[in-house]
Tab-separated table of C-alpha atoms and ligand atoms in Angstrom:
chain	number	residue	atom	x	y	z
A	54	MET	CA	-0.037	0.005	-0.025
A	55	ALA	CA	1.270	3.414	-0.885
A	56	ASN	CA	1.804	5.640	2.109
A	57	VAL	CA	1.676	8.815	0.069
A	58	SER	CA	0.094	9.032	-3.227
A	59	LEU	CA	-0.003	12.107	-5.603
A	60	ARG	CA	-2.278	11.668	-8.556
A	61	HIS	CA	-2.272	14.094	-11.374
A	62	VAL	CA	-1.440	16.923	-8.992
A	63	TYR	CA	-1.125	20.437	-10.388
A	64	LYS	CA	-0.282	23.700	-8.662
A	65	ILE	CA	-1.205	26.973	-10.344
A	66	TYR	CA	-0.422	30.037	-8.166
A	67	ASP	CA	-2.635	33.092	-8.078
A	68	GLY	CA	-1.352	35.139	-10.941
A	69	GLY	CA	-1.124	32.128	-13.280
A	70	VAL	CA	2.330	30.536	-12.682
A	71	THR	CA	1.974	26.774	-13.160
A	72	ALA	CA	4.520	25.510	-10.665
A	73	VAL	CA	3.678	21.767	-10.770
A	74	THR	CA	2.126	19.922	-13.733
A	75	ASP	CA	0.598	16.444	-13.649
A	76	PHE	CA	2.733	15.154	-10.796
A	77	ASN	CA	2.162	11.396	-10.332
A	78	LEU	CA	3.989	9.475	-7.715
A	79	GLU	CA	3.128	6.421	-5.414
A	80	ILE	CA	5.368	6.454	-2.360
A	81	ALA	CA	5.525	3.175	-0.348
A	82	ASP	CA	5.641	3.024	3.348
A	83	LYS	CA	9.273	3.613	4.653
A	84	GLU	CA	10.596	4.882	1.357
A	85	PHE	CA	13.085	7.756	1.416
A	86	ILE	CA	12.183	9.797	-1.619
A	87	ILE	CA	14.428	12.644	-2.905
A	88	LEU	CA	13.032	15.404	-4.969
A	89	VAL	CA	15.816	16.920	-6.807
A	90	GLY	CA	16.133	19.562	-9.623
A	91	PRO	CA	17.232	23.160	-10.264
A	92	SER	CA	15.853	26.145	-8.345
A	93	GLY	CA	12.268	26.982	-9.386
A	94	CYS	CA	11.413	23.568	-10.843
A	95	GLY	CA	8.522	23.006	-8.291
A	96	LYS	CA	10.114	20.810	-5.585
A	97	SER	CA	9.270	23.005	-2.666
A	98	THR	CA	5.716	23.608	-3.957
A	99	THR	CA	5.158	19.798	-4.203
A	100	LEU	CA	6.408	19.197	-0.631
A	101	ARG	CA	4.215	22.132	0.734
A	102	MET	CA	1.185	20.651	-0.985
A	103	VAL	CA	1.830	17.289	0.845
A	104	ALA	CA	2.248	19.274	4.049
A	105	GLY	CA	-0.948	21.205	3.389
A	106	LEU	CA	0.818	24.569	3.384
A	107	GLU	CA	-0.298	25.133	-0.200
A	108	ASP	CA	-3.593	24.253	-1.731
A	109	ILE	CA	-3.678	21.686	-4.548
A	110	SER	CA	-5.175	23.224	-7.702
A	111	LYS	CA	-5.981	19.988	-9.347
A	112	GLY	CA	-5.553	16.247	-8.737
A	113	GLU	CA	-5.439	14.168	-5.503
A	114	LEU	CA	-3.230	13.684	-2.546
A	115	TYR	CA	-3.592	10.600	-0.382
A	116	ILE	CA	-1.802	9.947	2.899
A	117	GLY	CA	-2.380	6.409	3.876
A	118	ASP	CA	-5.918	5.717	2.640
A	119	LYS	CA	-7.189	9.126	3.259
A	120	LEU	CA	-7.869	11.773	0.602
A	121	CYS	CA	-6.045	14.783	2.105
A	122	ASN	CA	-6.635	17.671	-0.293
A	123	ASP	CA	-8.837	19.518	2.178
A	124	VAL	CA	-7.351	18.142	5.457
A	125	ALA	CA	-5.653	20.787	7.747
A	126	PRO	CA	-1.932	20.382	8.130
A	127	LYS	CA	-2.213	19.514	11.860
A	128	ASP	CA	-4.540	16.651	10.949
A	129	ARG	CA	-2.183	15.093	8.464
A	130	ASP	CA	0.122	12.487	9.830
A	131	ILE	CA	3.267	14.435	8.787
A	132	ALA	CA	6.001	16.652	10.210
A	133	MET	CA	8.095	19.121	8.228
A	134	VAL	CA	11.614	20.312	8.705
A	135	PHE	CA	12.514	23.677	7.086
A	136	GLN	CA	15.727	25.115	5.711
A	137	ASN	CA	15.687	28.050	8.115
A	138	TYR	CA	15.020	25.879	11.183
A	139	ALA	CA	12.012	28.056	12.098
A	140	LEU	CA	12.797	27.825	15.783
A	141	TYR	CA	11.160	30.151	18.379
A	142	PRO	CA	14.052	32.442	19.544
A	143	HIS	CA	12.567	33.243	22.958
A	144	MET	CA	12.070	29.616	23.877
A	145	THR	CA	14.560	27.015	25.068
A	146	VAL	CA	15.442	23.999	23.064
A	147	TYR	CA	13.208	21.917	25.284
A	148	ASP	CA	10.220	24.303	24.837
A	149	ASN	CA	10.842	24.524	21.055
A	150	MET	CA	10.643	20.678	20.926
A	151	ALA	CA	7.680	20.425	23.318
A	152	PHE	CA	5.510	23.320	21.821
A	153	GLY	CA	3.596	21.373	19.260
A	154	LEU	CA	2.851	18.658	21.741
A	155	LYS	CA	1.676	21.102	24.350
A	156	LEU	CA	-0.629	22.562	21.675
A	157	ARG	CA	-2.153	19.117	21.260
A	158	LYS	CA	-2.675	18.872	25.037
A	159	MET	CA	-0.431	15.958	25.429
A	160	PRO	CA	0.250	14.947	29.093
A	161	LYS	CA	3.445	16.551	30.535
A	162	GLU	CA	5.096	13.173	31.301
A	163	GLU	CA	4.652	12.014	27.760
A	164	ILE	CA	6.000	15.230	26.368
A	165	LYS	CA	9.028	14.859	28.618
A	166	ARG	CA	9.589	11.308	27.541
A	167	ARG	CA	9.322	12.171	23.851
A	168	VAL	CA	11.504	15.270	23.948
A	169	GLY	CA	14.103	13.243	26.007
A	170	GLU	CA	14.161	10.440	23.579
A	171	ALA	CA	14.452	12.713	20.580
A	172	ALA	CA	17.244	14.702	22.252
A	173	ARG	CA	19.014	11.418	22.938
A	174	ILE	CA	18.685	10.241	19.269
A	175	LEU	CA	20.064	13.617	18.012
A	176	GLY	CA	22.762	14.133	20.675
A	177	ILE	CA	21.440	17.393	21.908
A	178	GLU	CA	20.445	16.419	25.530
A	179	GLN	CA	23.002	18.888	26.949
A	180	TYR	CA	21.446	21.856	25.165
A	181	LEU	CA	17.919	21.478	26.263
A	182	ASP	CA	17.943	24.523	28.538
A	183	ARG	CA	19.647	26.816	25.945
A	184	LYS	CA	18.059	29.344	23.554
A	185	PRO	CA	18.533	28.836	19.871
A	186	LYS	CA	20.878	31.720	19.609
A	187	ALA	CA	23.349	29.927	21.864
A	188	LEU	CA	23.591	27.058	19.483
A	189	SER	CA	25.632	26.395	16.271
A	190	GLY	CA	23.881	25.925	12.882
A	191	GLY	CA	24.193	22.106	13.089
A	192	GLN	CA	22.743	22.054	16.641
A	193	ARG	CA	19.791	24.236	15.568
A	194	GLN	CA	19.116	21.982	12.658
A	195	ARG	CA	19.116	19.059	15.080
A	196	VAL	CA	16.543	20.863	17.235
A	197	ALA	CA	14.358	21.410	14.177
A	198	LEU	CA	14.632	17.714	13.388
A	199	GLY	CA	13.764	16.970	17.021
A	200	ARG	CA	10.710	19.054	16.937
A	201	ALA	CA	9.473	16.997	14.033
A	202	ILE	CA	10.535	13.657	15.596
A	203	VAL	CA	8.614	14.205	18.838
A	204	ARG	CA	5.323	14.255	16.841
A	205	ASP	CA	6.023	10.722	15.816
A	206	PRO	CA	4.619	11.187	12.369
A	207	LYS	CA	4.250	8.618	9.647
A	208	VAL	CA	5.801	10.868	7.047
A	209	PHE	CA	8.761	13.301	7.386
A	210	LEU	CA	9.026	16.140	4.955
A	211	LEU	CA	12.377	17.946	4.691
A	212	ASP	CA	12.799	21.029	2.645
A	213	GLU	CA	16.572	21.611	1.952
A	214	PRO	CA	17.360	21.052	5.634
A	215	LEU	CA	21.145	21.268	5.143
A	216	SER	CA	21.587	24.126	2.724
A	217	ASN	CA	22.381	26.637	5.465
A	218	LEU	CA	25.209	24.621	6.812
A	219	ASP	CA	28.835	24.703	5.821
A	220	ALA	CA	30.254	21.935	3.629
A	221	LYS	CA	31.761	19.862	6.443
A	222	LEU	CA	28.779	19.982	8.599
A	223	ARG	CA	26.524	19.110	5.649
A	224	ALA	CA	28.538	15.968	5.014
A	225	ASN	CA	28.080	14.986	8.740
A	226	MET	CA	24.453	15.698	8.754
A	227	ARG	CA	23.854	13.632	5.547
A	228	THR	CA	25.112	10.678	7.479
A	229	GLU	CA	23.078	11.710	10.559
A	230	ILE	CA	19.806	11.956	8.544
A	231	ASN	CA	20.537	8.579	6.921
A	232	LYS	CA	20.957	7.121	10.435
A	233	LEU	CA	17.798	8.824	11.642
A	234	TYR	CA	15.878	7.348	8.683
A	235	GLN	CA	17.127	3.865	9.558
A	236	LYS	CA	16.255	4.378	13.236
A	237	LEU	CA	12.690	5.812	12.730
A	238	GLY	CA	11.662	3.478	9.963
A	239	THR	CA	9.181	6.105	8.503
A	240	THR	CA	8.641	7.562	5.094
A	241	PHE	CA	10.914	10.419	4.230
A	242	ILE	CA	10.358	12.998	1.413
A	243	TYR	CA	13.396	15.173	1.120
A	244	VAL	CA	13.858	18.174	-1.258
A	245	THR	CA	17.214	19.215	-2.389
A	246	HIS	CA	18.987	20.864	-5.353
A	247	ASP	CA	22.287	19.208	-4.254
A	248	GLN	CA	23.414	16.223	-6.418
A	249	THR	CA	25.571	14.826	-3.576
A	250	GLU	CA	22.599	14.647	-1.268
A	251	ALA	CA	20.514	13.031	-3.977
A	252	MET	CA	23.265	10.423	-4.637
A	253	THR	CA	23.950	9.485	-1.064
A	254	MET	CA	20.630	9.699	0.782
A	255	GLY	CA	17.448	8.384	-0.960
A	256	THR	CA	16.041	5.011	-1.826
A	257	ARG	CA	14.418	6.538	-4.861
A	258	ILE	CA	14.982	9.849	-6.701
A	259	VAL	CA	12.518	11.960	-8.450
A	260	VAL	CA	14.106	14.419	-10.851
A	261	MET	CA	11.969	17.497	-11.573
A	262	LYS	CA	12.306	20.046	-14.352
A	263	ASP	CA	9.971	23.048	-15.120
A	264	GLY	CA	7.241	21.669	-12.854
A	265	PHE	CA	7.295	18.154	-14.443
A	266	ILE	CA	8.716	14.832	-13.291
A	267	GLN	CA	11.575	14.065	-15.675
A	268	GLN	CA	12.748	10.753	-14.263
A	269	VAL	CA	12.141	8.487	-11.306
A	270	ASP	CA	14.775	5.877	-10.413
A	271	THR	CA	17.044	4.423	-7.700
A	272	PRO	CA	20.267	6.402	-7.026
A	273	GLN	CA	22.211	3.344	-8.334
A	274	HIS	CA	20.587	3.562	-11.778
A	275	LEU	CA	20.359	7.293	-11.966
A	276	TYR	CA	23.948	8.000	-11.105
A	277	ASP	CA	25.521	4.822	-12.230
A	278	LEU	CA	26.681	3.911	-8.738
A	279	PRO	CA	28.274	0.549	-7.923
B	424	ADP	P1	11.926	24.863	-6.093
B	424	ADP	O1	11.507	24.425	-4.774
B	424	ADP	O2	12.164	23.746	-7.010
B	424	ADP	O3	13.017	25.931	-6.140
B	424	ADP	P2	9.350	26.260	-6.124
B	424	ADP	O4	8.296	25.143	-5.827
B	424	ADP	O5	9.806	27.104	-4.933
B	424	ADP	O6	10.663	25.628	-6.783
B	424	ADP	O7	8.814	27.172	-7.242
B	424	ADP	C1	8.257	26.692	-8.437
B	424	ADP	C2	7.731	27.842	-9.201
B	424	ADP	O8	6.621	28.418	-8.616
B	424	ADP	C3	8.715	28.994	-9.508
B	424	ADP	O9	8.472	29.499	-10.769
B	424	ADP	C4	8.374	29.993	-8.471
B	424	ADP	O10	8.737	31.293	-8.844
B	424	ADP	C5	6.892	29.822	-8.364
B	424	ADP	N1	6.316	30.141	-7.020
B	424	ADP	C6	6.683	29.591	-5.809
B	424	ADP	N2	5.961	30.068	-4.823
B	424	ADP	C7	5.120	30.953	-5.450
B	424	ADP	C8	4.100	31.777	-4.882
B	424	ADP	N3	3.742	31.827	-3.611
B	424	ADP	N4	3.392	32.643	-5.741
B	424	ADP	C9	3.703	32.510	-7.059
B	424	ADP	N5	4.605	31.754	-7.664
B	424	ADP	C10	5.328	30.964	-6.772
B	425	ADP	P1	4.719	23.232	16.039
B	425	ADP	O1	5.624	23.538	14.856
B	425	ADP	O2	5.450	22.944	17.240
B	425	ADP	O3	3.637	22.292	15.739
B	425	ADP	P2	3.392	25.764	15.471
B	425	ADP	O4	2.637	26.760	16.307
B	425	ADP	O5	4.579	26.251	14.675
B	425	ADP	O6	3.948	24.614	16.449
B	425	ADP	O7	2.444	25.001	14.571
B	425	ADP	C1	1.091	25.216	14.449
B	425	ADP	C2	0.529	24.365	13.357
B	425	ADP	O8	1.220	24.578	12.192
B	425	ADP	C3	0.643	22.896	13.823
B	425	ADP	O9	-0.378	22.453	14.548
B	425	ADP	C4	0.854	22.247	12.460
B	425	ADP	O10	-0.400	22.105	11.825
B	425	ADP	C5	1.574	23.277	11.604
B	425	ADP	N1	3.000	23.021	11.708
B	425	ADP	C6	3.973	23.870	12.188
B	425	ADP	N2	5.156	23.310	12.161
B	425	ADP	C7	5.047	22.087	11.595
B	425	ADP	C8	5.884	21.113	11.325
B	425	ADP	N3	7.249	21.202	11.613
B	425	ADP	N4	5.422	19.966	10.771
B	425	ADP	C9	4.106	19.892	10.459
B	425	ADP	N5	3.214	20.821	10.773
B	425	ADP	C10	3.647	21.913	11.318
């Protein structure tokens, strides 16, 4: 059964820009899908439609068995990690990670357990009382990942999560995200314009160009890897 299914999906922005044209993709449970392509080809728009942050102009989005075109973001079984971290500057790392769960009125003990576990997985336990400005870029991105993990979603959406990091840290975080994927065993959809990330991270790669899917294949086939 496909975990996420996009069927003949289009996005036409107000003003008439067609950002995504006839996007068709069946994503199986526990796949790690990479959406790759040059800037402006529609990757982010596609991801944001899955998240519910953009309306779908035409076509259908299923998450699990459920038609989700009109389902609010908070009622989709997803969590999204953004390029710019989107952390709350006035809150501690703990509160940043706990915030979404508090909104959902989860019991305090359960919140504590989930934040603790996510912090352990990401190696940020010692920073829980700090504010984001007292963290490095890599640590902030871990907190952003942690905030998504605590929600225990079925699908992770990541929009260029490493592009604000320097080259060395990017290489480390590629490995970290691969490990995270192995550990969590959930579906990942990951947007990047970086060939190296595409080659080293996904189980299947979707190459986009001008709003269309150009090619879908494994990294081995696409990049002639051993
Ligand atoms: P990518 O993520 O591949 O860089 P985007 O999905 O951000 O591409 O953008 C795809 C196209 O849609 C681009 O032509 C972009 O200018 C346009 N676009 C993106 N967001 C909007 C918006 N809010 N309103 C109008 N056009 C947009
Ligand atoms: P949080 O990000 O901790 O959930 P927000 O106040 O930023 O807290 O989110 C309000 C709503 O926006 C959430 O209930 C959810 O629907 C959506 N949202 C915000 N951030 C995310 C995220 N990282 N992943 C998925 N949905 C999000």
